[in-house]
Amino acid sequence: MKRHVLVIDDDEAVLQSCEAILEDAGHEVALAATPGAGLDRLRQEHFDLALIDLKLPGMNGLEVLQRASEISPDLVPIIFTGFGTIETAVEAVKKGAYNYITKPFTSGQLITAVNSGLQQHSPGADDEIPLQQCCALHHIVGTSEELRKVLRAVAKVAPSEASVLVTGPSGTGKELIARAIHANSPRRDRPFVPVDCAAIPSNLLESELFGHEKGAFTGAEQAKRGLLEAANGGTLFFDEIGEMSPELQAKLLRVLQERSFRRLGGEKLLTVDVRVVSCTNRDLHAEARQGHFREDLLYRLNVVTVTLPALQQRAGDIPVLAAYFVQKFAATVKKERVHFSSDAMQALERYSWPGNVRELRNAVERAVVMCDGNVIRASDLPEAMCESAGDSDVKDEVVAYKMARDQWVGLQGKQYLTSLLQRHQGNVSAAAREAQISRKSFYELMRRFEIAARC
């Protein structure tokens, strides 16, 4: 069954590109170059999904989103946004948009977002947790289905008191998920205390965790409360719990069982109320089978497991994450409207990202610093990423296909504008009115397609 999609955008090239891509994907597409025209179409016809540009003449995209939802409550809205307006796009998602797409976008990104949104009209869609709820989970960035699965699990487990083990490769953002669990739990107003099991030497970790009394060991000149006490009433987060020594594992297990402990060198029994969230990049079940990790402690920590995918498994989030990091780092170096060239974005999307989100973050920070002006090119990225855009025949064929499509869309756009100008004897204002776009936008399209002022 064909699904009905409405595209509202004042850029004629974007409209024609969306029409070509989505009709090829089997959808029925209607176009509107102004907010008024788009809302009129919604009043007259039924649409399953609408793509709405954030920057529209006469009425901003947020207002269009609100009115569209009032006209058609079952409509699934998706927002178009430029790289410089990610925060506004996230705000739109919180106000009811299902998703957002950053410009420029590839055909694959558009089709993925639209098909995902259209699933909202499919049986079982009511079981989904909407993206606007997920976006409230501690500023986690991404829209892929792989990330949505993680966020749905987080939304379910956060209100409980269950211990959670967050697993996944290094650099995937496990601490961010732990903080999201805490931020959406009844303990949100109490401390979130991280314990870095890999960074603190084993002989010091016990003192850091339990605290000590004055004179407990050489150098203990005064009493010190530990991280367990600091986290009382809140969440204690064990980062890389697999690095904890077997001796300390036994002591931690006793604390979790009895909810009490003594400081090093102390006699007073202290009670503690903490929720434990842990993370690891190891297979703790395999470690337990080999005797490297206590099986009974693993059961205590692993009431619920949340597994983060590698960035390569959620490749659709790469443009969104890259745009988020660009905005973040451009502000720190006082650069405005920084964005990626198409070759730079292609390099990012083709790279395998063994270091996951952390590696992407570092690559974007470097690129923002190194780029001249406000355009990040492939040459501004680390060398490994430029090489990833190299000589694969398959990749070249994909690029050739995208170039051919872009050329076709450009040709259609140029012919459309030329015919309008000819019909109005070169009068740009009259041609712009018929196209239902602003005179300024019409001139911008003329410059893009190299059309002379008189046709």
PDB file of C-alpha atoms in Angstrom, residues 175-423:
ATOM      1  CA  GLU A 175      28.683   6.536  31.245  1.00  0.00           C
ATOM      2  CA  LEU A 176      26.204   8.751  29.378  1.00  0.00           C
ATOM      3  CA  ILE A 177      23.664   5.914  29.553  1.00  0.00           C
ATOM      4  CA  ALA A 178      24.401   5.449  33.266  1.00  0.00           C
ATOM      5  CA  ARG A 179      23.795   9.150  33.866  1.00  0.00           C
ATOM      6  CA  ALA A 180      20.559   8.927  31.862  1.00  0.00           C
ATOM      7  CA  ILE A 181      19.358   6.086  34.097  1.00  0.00           C
ATOM      8  CA  HIS A 182      20.092   8.186  37.185  1.00  0.00           C
ATOM      9  CA  ALA A 183      18.577  11.372  35.717  1.00  0.00           C
ATOM     10  CA  ASN A 184      15.291   9.581  35.020  1.00  0.00           C
ATOM     11  CA  SER A 185      15.107   7.707  38.329  1.00  0.00           C
ATOM     12  CA  PRO A 186      13.491   8.642  41.663  1.00  0.00           C
ATOM     13  CA  ARG A 187      17.064   9.323  42.878  1.00  0.00           C
ATOM     14  CA  ARG A 188      17.637  12.101  40.331  1.00  0.00           C
ATOM     15  CA  ASP A 189      17.932  14.790  43.042  1.00  0.00           C
ATOM     16  CA  ARG A 190      20.564  12.811  44.946  1.00  0.00           C
ATOM     17  CA  PRO A 191      24.261  12.362  44.003  1.00  0.00           C
ATOM     18  CA  PHE A 192      25.546  10.463  40.984  1.00  0.00           C
ATOM     19  CA  VAL A 193      29.034   9.284  42.011  1.00  0.00           C
ATOM     20  CA  PRO A 194      31.368   7.665  39.445  1.00  0.00           C
ATOM     21  CA  VAL A 195      34.100   5.228  40.513  1.00  0.00           C
ATOM     22  CA  ASP A 196      36.805   4.739  37.859  1.00  0.00           C
ATOM     23  CA  CYS A 197      37.978   1.197  38.528  1.00  0.00           C
ATOM     24  CA  ALA A 198      40.542   1.283  35.705  1.00  0.00           C
ATOM     25  CA  ALA A 199      42.194   4.610  36.589  1.00  0.00           C
ATOM     26  CA  ILE A 200      42.553   4.194  40.368  1.00  0.00           C
ATOM     27  CA  PRO A 201      45.282   1.733  41.496  1.00  0.00           C
ATOM     28  CA  SER A 202      43.847  -1.284  43.305  1.00  0.00           C
ATOM     29  CA  ASN A 203      45.567  -0.470  46.608  1.00  0.00           C
ATOM     30  CA  LEU A 204      43.975   3.008  46.629  1.00  0.00           C
ATOM     31  CA  LEU A 205      40.542   2.056  45.299  1.00  0.00           C
ATOM     32  CA  GLU A 206      39.484   0.427  48.566  1.00  0.00           C
ATOM     33  CA  SER A 207      40.262   3.599  50.517  1.00  0.00           C
ATOM     34  CA  GLU A 208      38.501   5.730  47.888  1.00  0.00           C
ATOM     35  CA  LEU A 209      35.422   3.526  48.057  1.00  0.00           C
ATOM     36  CA  PHE A 210      35.117   2.901  51.811  1.00  0.00           C
ATOM     37  CA  GLY A 211      36.903   5.943  53.217  1.00  0.00           C
ATOM     38  CA  HIS A 212      39.241   5.721  56.213  1.00  0.00           C
ATOM     39  CA  GLU A 213      39.708   6.874  59.775  1.00  0.00           C
ATOM     40  CA  LYS A 214      42.612   8.984  60.977  1.00  0.00           C
ATOM     41  CA  GLY A 215      45.729   6.827  61.390  1.00  0.00           C
ATOM     42  CA  ALA A 216      44.288   3.899  59.432  1.00  0.00           C
ATOM     43  CA  PHE A 217      47.522   3.731  57.410  1.00  0.00           C
ATOM     44  CA  THR A 218      50.679   5.765  56.898  1.00  0.00           C
ATOM     45  CA  GLY A 219      49.709   9.197  55.597  1.00  0.00           C
ATOM     46  CA  ALA A 220      46.100   9.035  56.843  1.00  0.00           C
ATOM     47  CA  GLU A 221      46.397  12.241  58.886  1.00  0.00           C
ATOM     48  CA  GLN A 222      42.650  12.807  59.091  1.00  0.00           C
ATOM     49  CA  ALA A 223      39.448  10.888  58.603  1.00  0.00           C
ATOM     50  CA  LYS A 224      37.977  10.817  55.107  1.00  0.00           C
ATOM     51  CA  ARG A 225      34.567   9.634  53.955  1.00  0.00           C
ATOM     52  CA  GLY A 226      34.548   7.403  50.890  1.00  0.00           C
ATOM     53  CA  LEU A 227      32.559   7.324  47.694  1.00  0.00           C
ATOM     54  CA  LEU A 228      29.994   4.969  49.213  1.00  0.00           C
ATOM     55  CA  GLU A 229      29.060   7.617  51.759  1.00  0.00           C
ATOM     56  CA  ALA A 230      29.144  10.359  49.125  1.00  0.00           C
ATOM     57  CA  ALA A 231      26.616   8.419  47.014  1.00  0.00           C
ATOM     58  CA  ASN A 232      24.233   7.672  49.880  1.00  0.00           C
ATOM     59  CA  GLY A 233      20.659   8.075  48.645  1.00  0.00           C
ATOM     60  CA  GLY A 234      21.827   8.315  45.026  1.00  0.00           C
ATOM     61  CA  THR A 235      23.551   6.230  42.362  1.00  0.00           C
ATOM     62  CA  LEU A 236      27.027   4.712  42.551  1.00  0.00           C
ATOM     63  CA  PHE A 237      28.474   4.154  39.077  1.00  0.00           C
ATOM     64  CA  PHE A 238      31.342   1.661  38.664  1.00  0.00           C
ATOM     65  CA  ASP A 239      33.168   2.512  35.432  1.00  0.00           C
ATOM     66  CA  GLU A 240      34.924  -0.568  33.975  1.00  0.00           C
ATOM     67  CA  ILE A 241      33.921  -2.815  36.879  1.00  0.00           C
ATOM     68  CA  GLY A 242      35.816  -5.692  35.247  1.00  0.00           C
ATOM     69  CA  GLU A 243      39.099  -4.062  36.329  1.00  0.00           C
ATOM     70  CA  MET A 244      38.277  -4.404  40.059  1.00  0.00           C
ATOM     71  CA  SER A 245      40.539  -6.784  41.992  1.00  0.00           C
ATOM     72  CA  PRO A 246      39.045 -10.075  43.307  1.00  0.00           C
ATOM     73  CA  GLU A 247      39.659  -8.983  46.916  1.00  0.00           C
ATOM     74  CA  LEU A 248      37.719  -5.768  46.473  1.00  0.00           C
ATOM     75  CA  GLN A 249      34.988  -7.609  44.573  1.00  0.00           C
ATOM     76  CA  ALA A 250      34.370  -9.729  47.684  1.00  0.00           C
ATOM     77  CA  LYS A 251      34.115  -6.651  49.906  1.00  0.00           C
ATOM     78  CA  LEU A 252      31.780  -4.886  47.481  1.00  0.00           C
ATOM     79  CA  LEU A 253      29.523  -7.943  47.360  1.00  0.00           C
ATOM     80  CA  ARG A 254      29.229  -7.864  51.159  1.00  0.00           C
ATOM     81  CA  VAL A 255      28.233  -4.178  51.063  1.00  0.00           C
ATOM     82  CA  LEU A 256      25.553  -4.834  48.435  1.00  0.00           C
ATOM     83  CA  GLN A 257      24.170  -7.745  50.443  1.00  0.00           C
ATOM     84  CA  GLU A 258      24.156  -6.096  53.880  1.00  0.00           C
ATOM     85  CA  ARG A 259      23.869  -2.406  52.901  1.00  0.00           C
ATOM     86  CA  SER A 260      26.485  -1.577  55.521  1.00  0.00           C
ATOM     87  CA  PHE A 261      30.280  -1.213  55.798  1.00  0.00           C
ATOM     88  CA  ARG A 262      33.106   0.145  57.938  1.00  0.00           C
ATOM     89  CA  ARG A 263      35.690   2.727  56.971  1.00  0.00           C
ATOM     90  CA  LEU A 264      39.283   1.474  56.823  1.00  0.00           C
ATOM     91  CA  GLY A 265      40.590   1.469  60.374  1.00  0.00           C
ATOM     92  CA  GLY A 266      37.122   2.118  61.789  1.00  0.00           C
ATOM     93  CA  GLU A 267      34.840   0.146  64.094  1.00  0.00           C
ATOM     94  CA  LYS A 268      31.540   1.958  63.526  1.00  0.00           C
ATOM     95  CA  LEU A 269      29.147   0.175  61.151  1.00  0.00           C
ATOM     96  CA  LEU A 270      27.754   2.625  58.591  1.00  0.00           C
ATOM     97  CA  THR A 271      24.565   1.954  56.635  1.00  0.00           C
ATOM     98  CA  VAL A 272      24.271   3.007  53.022  1.00  0.00           C
ATOM     99  CA  ASP A 273      21.439   3.255  50.491  1.00  0.00           C
ATOM    100  CA  VAL A 274      22.769   3.324  46.933  1.00  0.00           C
ATOM    101  CA  ARG A 275      21.622   2.119  43.545  1.00  0.00           C
ATOM    102  CA  VAL A 276      24.466   0.506  41.609  1.00  0.00           C
ATOM    103  CA  VAL A 277      24.996   0.974  37.889  1.00  0.00           C
ATOM    104  CA  SER A 278      28.130  -0.561  36.378  1.00  0.00           C
ATOM    105  CA  CYS A 279      29.707  -0.663  32.957  1.00  0.00           C
ATOM    106  CA  THR A 280      32.284  -2.809  31.211  1.00  0.00           C
ATOM    107  CA  ASN A 281      33.728  -3.476  27.772  1.00  0.00           C
ATOM    108  CA  ARG A 282      34.547  -7.042  28.830  1.00  0.00           C
ATOM    109  CA  ASP A 283      32.470 -10.221  28.692  1.00  0.00           C
ATOM    110  CA  LEU A 284      31.999 -10.630  32.444  1.00  0.00           C
ATOM    111  CA  HIS A 285      30.245 -13.974  32.007  1.00  0.00           C
ATOM    112  CA  ALA A 286      33.363 -15.318  30.292  1.00  0.00           C
ATOM    113  CA  GLU A 287      35.518 -13.672  32.983  1.00  0.00           C
ATOM    114  CA  ALA A 288      33.420 -15.404  35.664  1.00  0.00           C
ATOM    115  CA  ARG A 289      33.768 -18.796  33.958  1.00  0.00           C
ATOM    116  CA  GLN A 290      37.550 -18.304  33.942  1.00  0.00           C
ATOM    117  CA  GLY A 291      37.582 -17.325  37.615  1.00  0.00           C
ATOM    118  CA  HIS A 292      38.582 -13.692  36.999  1.00  0.00           C
ATOM    119  CA  PHE A 293      35.298 -12.187  38.205  1.00  0.00           C
ATOM    120  CA  ARG A 294      33.052 -13.304  41.047  1.00  0.00           C
ATOM    121  CA  GLU A 295      29.938 -14.960  39.673  1.00  0.00           C
ATOM    122  CA  ASP A 296      27.854 -14.039  42.746  1.00  0.00           C
ATOM    123  CA  LEU A 297      28.815 -10.358  42.354  1.00  0.00           C
ATOM    124  CA  LEU A 298      27.946 -10.504  38.650  1.00  0.00           C
ATOM    125  CA  TYR A 299      24.429 -11.672  39.529  1.00  0.00           C
ATOM    126  CA  ARG A 300      24.095  -8.740  41.925  1.00  0.00           C
ATOM    127  CA  LEU A 301      25.268  -6.201  39.337  1.00  0.00           C
ATOM    128  CA  ASN A 302      23.505  -7.731  36.349  1.00  0.00           C
ATOM    129  CA  VAL A 303      19.803  -7.608  37.234  1.00  0.00           C
ATOM    130  CA  VAL A 304      19.240  -5.730  33.940  1.00  0.00           C
ATOM    131  CA  THR A 305      21.738  -5.500  31.075  1.00  0.00           C
ATOM    132  CA  VAL A 306      21.756  -2.586  28.628  1.00  0.00           C
ATOM    133  CA  THR A 307      24.048  -3.168  25.652  1.00  0.00           C
ATOM    134  CA  LEU A 308      25.317  -0.260  23.554  1.00  0.00           C
ATOM    135  CA  PRO A 309      26.056  -0.962  19.865  1.00  0.00           C
ATOM    136  CA  ALA A 310      29.286   0.075  18.184  1.00  0.00           C
ATOM    137  CA  LEU A 311      29.010   3.275  16.122  1.00  0.00           C
ATOM    138  CA  GLN A 312      29.399   1.236  12.941  1.00  0.00           C
ATOM    139  CA  GLN A 313      26.160  -0.573  13.875  1.00  0.00           C
ATOM    140  CA  ARG A 314      24.297   2.756  14.167  1.00  0.00           C
ATOM    141  CA  ALA A 315      25.884   4.445  11.155  1.00  0.00           C
ATOM    142  CA  GLY A 316      22.733   6.478  10.531  1.00  0.00           C
ATOM    143  CA  ASP A 317      23.602   8.525  13.619  1.00  0.00           C
ATOM    144  CA  ILE A 318      26.999   9.648  12.267  1.00  0.00           C
ATOM    145  CA  PRO A 319      25.707  12.828  10.504  1.00  0.00           C
ATOM    146  CA  VAL A 320      23.605  13.796  13.538  1.00  0.00           C
ATOM    147  CA  LEU A 321      26.465  13.234  15.984  1.00  0.00           C
ATOM    148  CA  ALA A 322      28.925  15.037  13.711  1.00  0.00           C
ATOM    149  CA  ALA A 323      26.588  18.044  13.481  1.00  0.00           C
ATOM    150  CA  TYR A 324      26.148  18.069  17.264  1.00  0.00           C
ATOM    151  CA  PHE A 325      29.915  18.027  17.860  1.00  0.00           C
ATOM    152  CA  VAL A 326      30.527  20.698  15.201  1.00  0.00           C
ATOM    153  CA  GLN A 327      28.123  23.046  16.936  1.00  0.00           C
ATOM    154  CA  LYS A 328      29.698  22.285  20.321  1.00  0.00           C
ATOM    155  CA  PHE A 329      33.316  22.852  19.273  1.00  0.00           C
ATOM    156  CA  ALA A 330      32.712  25.731  16.850  1.00  0.00           C
ATOM    157  CA  ALA A 331      31.381  27.759  19.772  1.00  0.00           C
ATOM    158  CA  THR A 332      34.572  27.159  21.774  1.00  0.00           C
ATOM    159  CA  VAL A 333      36.843  28.490  18.990  1.00  0.00           C
ATOM    160  CA  LYS A 334      34.520  31.384  18.050  1.00  0.00           C
ATOM    161  CA  LYS A 335      33.680  30.066  14.567  1.00  0.00           C
ATOM    162  CA  GLU A 336      30.202  30.518  13.133  1.00  0.00           C
ATOM    163  CA  ARG A 337      28.081  28.357  10.804  1.00  0.00           C
ATOM    164  CA  VAL A 338      30.716  25.628  10.487  1.00  0.00           C
ATOM    165  CA  HIS A 339      29.521  22.721   8.355  1.00  0.00           C
ATOM    166  CA  PHE A 340      30.849  19.707   6.442  1.00  0.00           C
ATOM    167  CA  SER A 341      31.463  19.565   2.723  1.00  0.00           C
ATOM    168  CA  SER A 342      29.946  16.566   0.953  1.00  0.00           C
ATOM    169  CA  ASP A 343      33.350  14.839   0.611  1.00  0.00           C
ATOM    170  CA  ALA A 344      34.035  15.238   4.347  1.00  0.00           C
ATOM    171  CA  MET A 345      30.648  13.788   5.286  1.00  0.00           C
ATOM    172  CA  GLN A 346      31.175  10.886   2.888  1.00  0.00           C
ATOM    173  CA  ALA A 347      34.532  10.184   4.552  1.00  0.00           C
ATOM    174  CA  LEU A 348      32.895  10.166   7.991  1.00  0.00           C
ATOM    175  CA  GLU A 349      30.118   7.836   6.846  1.00  0.00           C
ATOM    176  CA  ARG A 350      32.541   5.357   5.224  1.00  0.00           C
ATOM    177  CA  TYR A 351      35.009   5.129   8.087  1.00  0.00           C
ATOM    178  CA  SER A 352      34.747   2.056  10.366  1.00  0.00           C
ATOM    179  CA  TRP A 353      35.100   3.991  13.689  1.00  0.00           C
ATOM    180  CA  PRO A 354      36.996   1.464  15.836  1.00  0.00           C
ATOM    181  CA  GLY A 355      37.067   4.126  18.585  1.00  0.00           C
ATOM    182  CA  ASN A 356      33.297   4.666  18.278  1.00  0.00           C
ATOM    183  CA  VAL A 357      31.626   7.930  19.366  1.00  0.00           C
ATOM    184  CA  ARG A 358      34.696   9.061  21.308  1.00  0.00           C
ATOM    185  CA  GLU A 359      36.807   8.832  18.128  1.00  0.00           C
ATOM    186  CA  LEU A 360      34.171  10.742  16.137  1.00  0.00           C
ATOM    187  CA  ARG A 361      34.090  13.454  18.798  1.00  0.00           C
ATOM    188  CA  ASN A 362      37.874  13.853  18.666  1.00  0.00           C
ATOM    189  CA  ALA A 363      37.909  13.838  14.848  1.00  0.00           C
ATOM    190  CA  VAL A 364      35.297  16.594  14.664  1.00  0.00           C
ATOM    191  CA  GLU A 365      37.083  18.688  17.292  1.00  0.00           C
ATOM    192  CA  ARG A 366      40.299  18.438  15.243  1.00  0.00           C
ATOM    193  CA  ALA A 367      38.484  19.300  12.025  1.00  0.00           C
ATOM    194  CA  VAL A 368      36.828  22.384  13.543  1.00  0.00           C
ATOM    195  CA  VAL A 369      40.221  23.658  14.688  1.00  0.00           C
ATOM    196  CA  MET A 370      42.033  22.840  11.436  1.00  0.00           C
ATOM    197  CA  CYS A 371      39.505  23.989   8.841  1.00  0.00           C
ATOM    198  CA  ASP A 372      39.904  27.304   7.016  1.00  0.00           C
ATOM    199  CA  GLY A 373      36.768  29.390   7.135  1.00  0.00           C
ATOM    200  CA  ASN A 374      33.556  27.615   8.026  1.00  0.00           C
ATOM    201  CA  VAL A 375      33.672  24.572   5.726  1.00  0.00           C
ATOM    202  CA  ILE A 376      35.202  21.293   6.930  1.00  0.00           C
ATOM    203  CA  ARG A 377      36.705  19.372   4.027  1.00  0.00           C
ATOM    204  CA  ALA A 378      37.951  15.774   3.926  1.00  0.00           C
ATOM    205  CA  SER A 379      41.534  17.060   4.127  1.00  0.00           C
ATOM    206  CA  ASP A 380      40.734  18.553   7.563  1.00  0.00           C
ATOM    207  CA  LEU A 381      39.933  15.098   8.955  1.00  0.00           C
ATOM    208  CA  PRO A 382      42.497  12.618  10.344  1.00  0.00           C
ATOM    209  CA  GLU A 383      44.382  10.799   7.600  1.00  0.00           C
ATOM    210  CA  ALA A 384      42.795   7.406   8.355  1.00  0.00           C
ATOM    211  CA  MET A 385      39.357   8.801   7.578  1.00  0.00           C
ATOM    212  CA  CYS A 386      40.470  10.305   4.277  1.00  0.00           C
ATOM    213  CA  GLU A 387      41.944   6.931   3.312  1.00  0.00           C
ATOM    214  CA  SER A 388      38.621   5.250   4.134  1.00  0.00           C
ATOM    215  CA  ALA A 389      37.068   7.275   1.328  1.00  0.00           C
ATOM    216  CA  GLY A 390      39.585   5.650  -1.011  1.00  0.00           C
ATOM    217  CA  ASP A 391      39.418   3.228  -3.886  1.00  0.00           C
ATOM    218  CA  SER A 392      36.653   0.717  -3.291  1.00  0.00           C
ATOM    219  CA  ASP A 393      34.833   0.075  -6.563  1.00  0.00           C
ATOM    220  CA  VAL A 394      31.547  -0.321  -4.710  1.00  0.00           C
ATOM    221  CA  LYS A 395      32.002   3.021  -2.988  1.00  0.00           C
ATOM    222  CA  ASP A 396      32.832   4.684  -6.271  1.00  0.00           C
ATOM    223  CA  GLU A 397      29.656   3.269  -7.801  1.00  0.00           C
ATOM    224  CA  VAL A 398      27.589   4.630  -4.901  1.00  0.00           C
ATOM    225  CA  VAL A 399      29.186   8.052  -5.296  1.00  0.00           C
ATOM    226  CA  ALA A 400      28.596   7.946  -9.056  1.00  0.00           C
ATOM    227  CA  TYR A 401      24.928   7.097  -8.492  1.00  0.00           C
ATOM    228  CA  LYS A 402      24.500   9.975  -6.025  1.00  0.00           C
ATOM    229  CA  MET A 403      26.240  12.369  -8.412  1.00  0.00           C
ATOM    230  CA  ALA A 404      24.011  11.243 -11.267  1.00  0.00           C
ATOM    231  CA  ARG A 405      20.892  11.743  -9.139  1.00  0.00           C
ATOM    232  CA  ASP A 406      22.075  15.193  -8.043  1.00  0.00           C
ATOM    233  CA  GLN A 407      22.771  16.115 -11.656  1.00  0.00           C
ATOM    234  CA  TRP A 408      19.284  14.935 -12.681  1.00  0.00           C
ATOM    235  CA  VAL A 409      17.620  16.905  -9.879  1.00  0.00           C
ATOM    236  CA  GLY A 410      19.696  19.959 -10.799  1.00  0.00           C
ATOM    237  CA  LEU A 411      18.725  19.668 -14.455  1.00  0.00           C
ATOM    238  CA  GLN A 412      15.026  19.416 -13.564  1.00  0.00           C
ATOM    239  CA  GLY A 413      15.318  22.415 -11.254  1.00  0.00           C
ATOM    240  CA  LYS A 414      17.064  24.512 -13.895  1.00  0.00           C
ATOM    241  CA  GLN A 415      14.456  23.643 -16.531  1.00  0.00           C
ATOM    242  CA  TYR A 416      11.632  24.493 -14.114  1.00  0.00           C
ATOM    243  CA  LEU A 417      13.077  27.907 -13.216  1.00  0.00           C
ATOM    244  CA  THR A 418      13.878  28.720 -16.835  1.00  0.00           C
ATOM    245  CA  SER A 419      10.345  27.908 -17.950  1.00  0.00           C
ATOM    246  CA  LEU A 420       8.910  30.161 -15.211  1.00  0.00           C
ATOM    247  CA  LEU A 421      11.135  33.052 -16.241  1.00  0.00           C
ATOM    248  CA  GLN A 422      10.233  32.619 -19.897  1.00  0.00           C
ATOM    249  CA  ARG A 423       6.513  32.549 -19.049  1.00  0.00           C
TER     250      ARG A 423
END
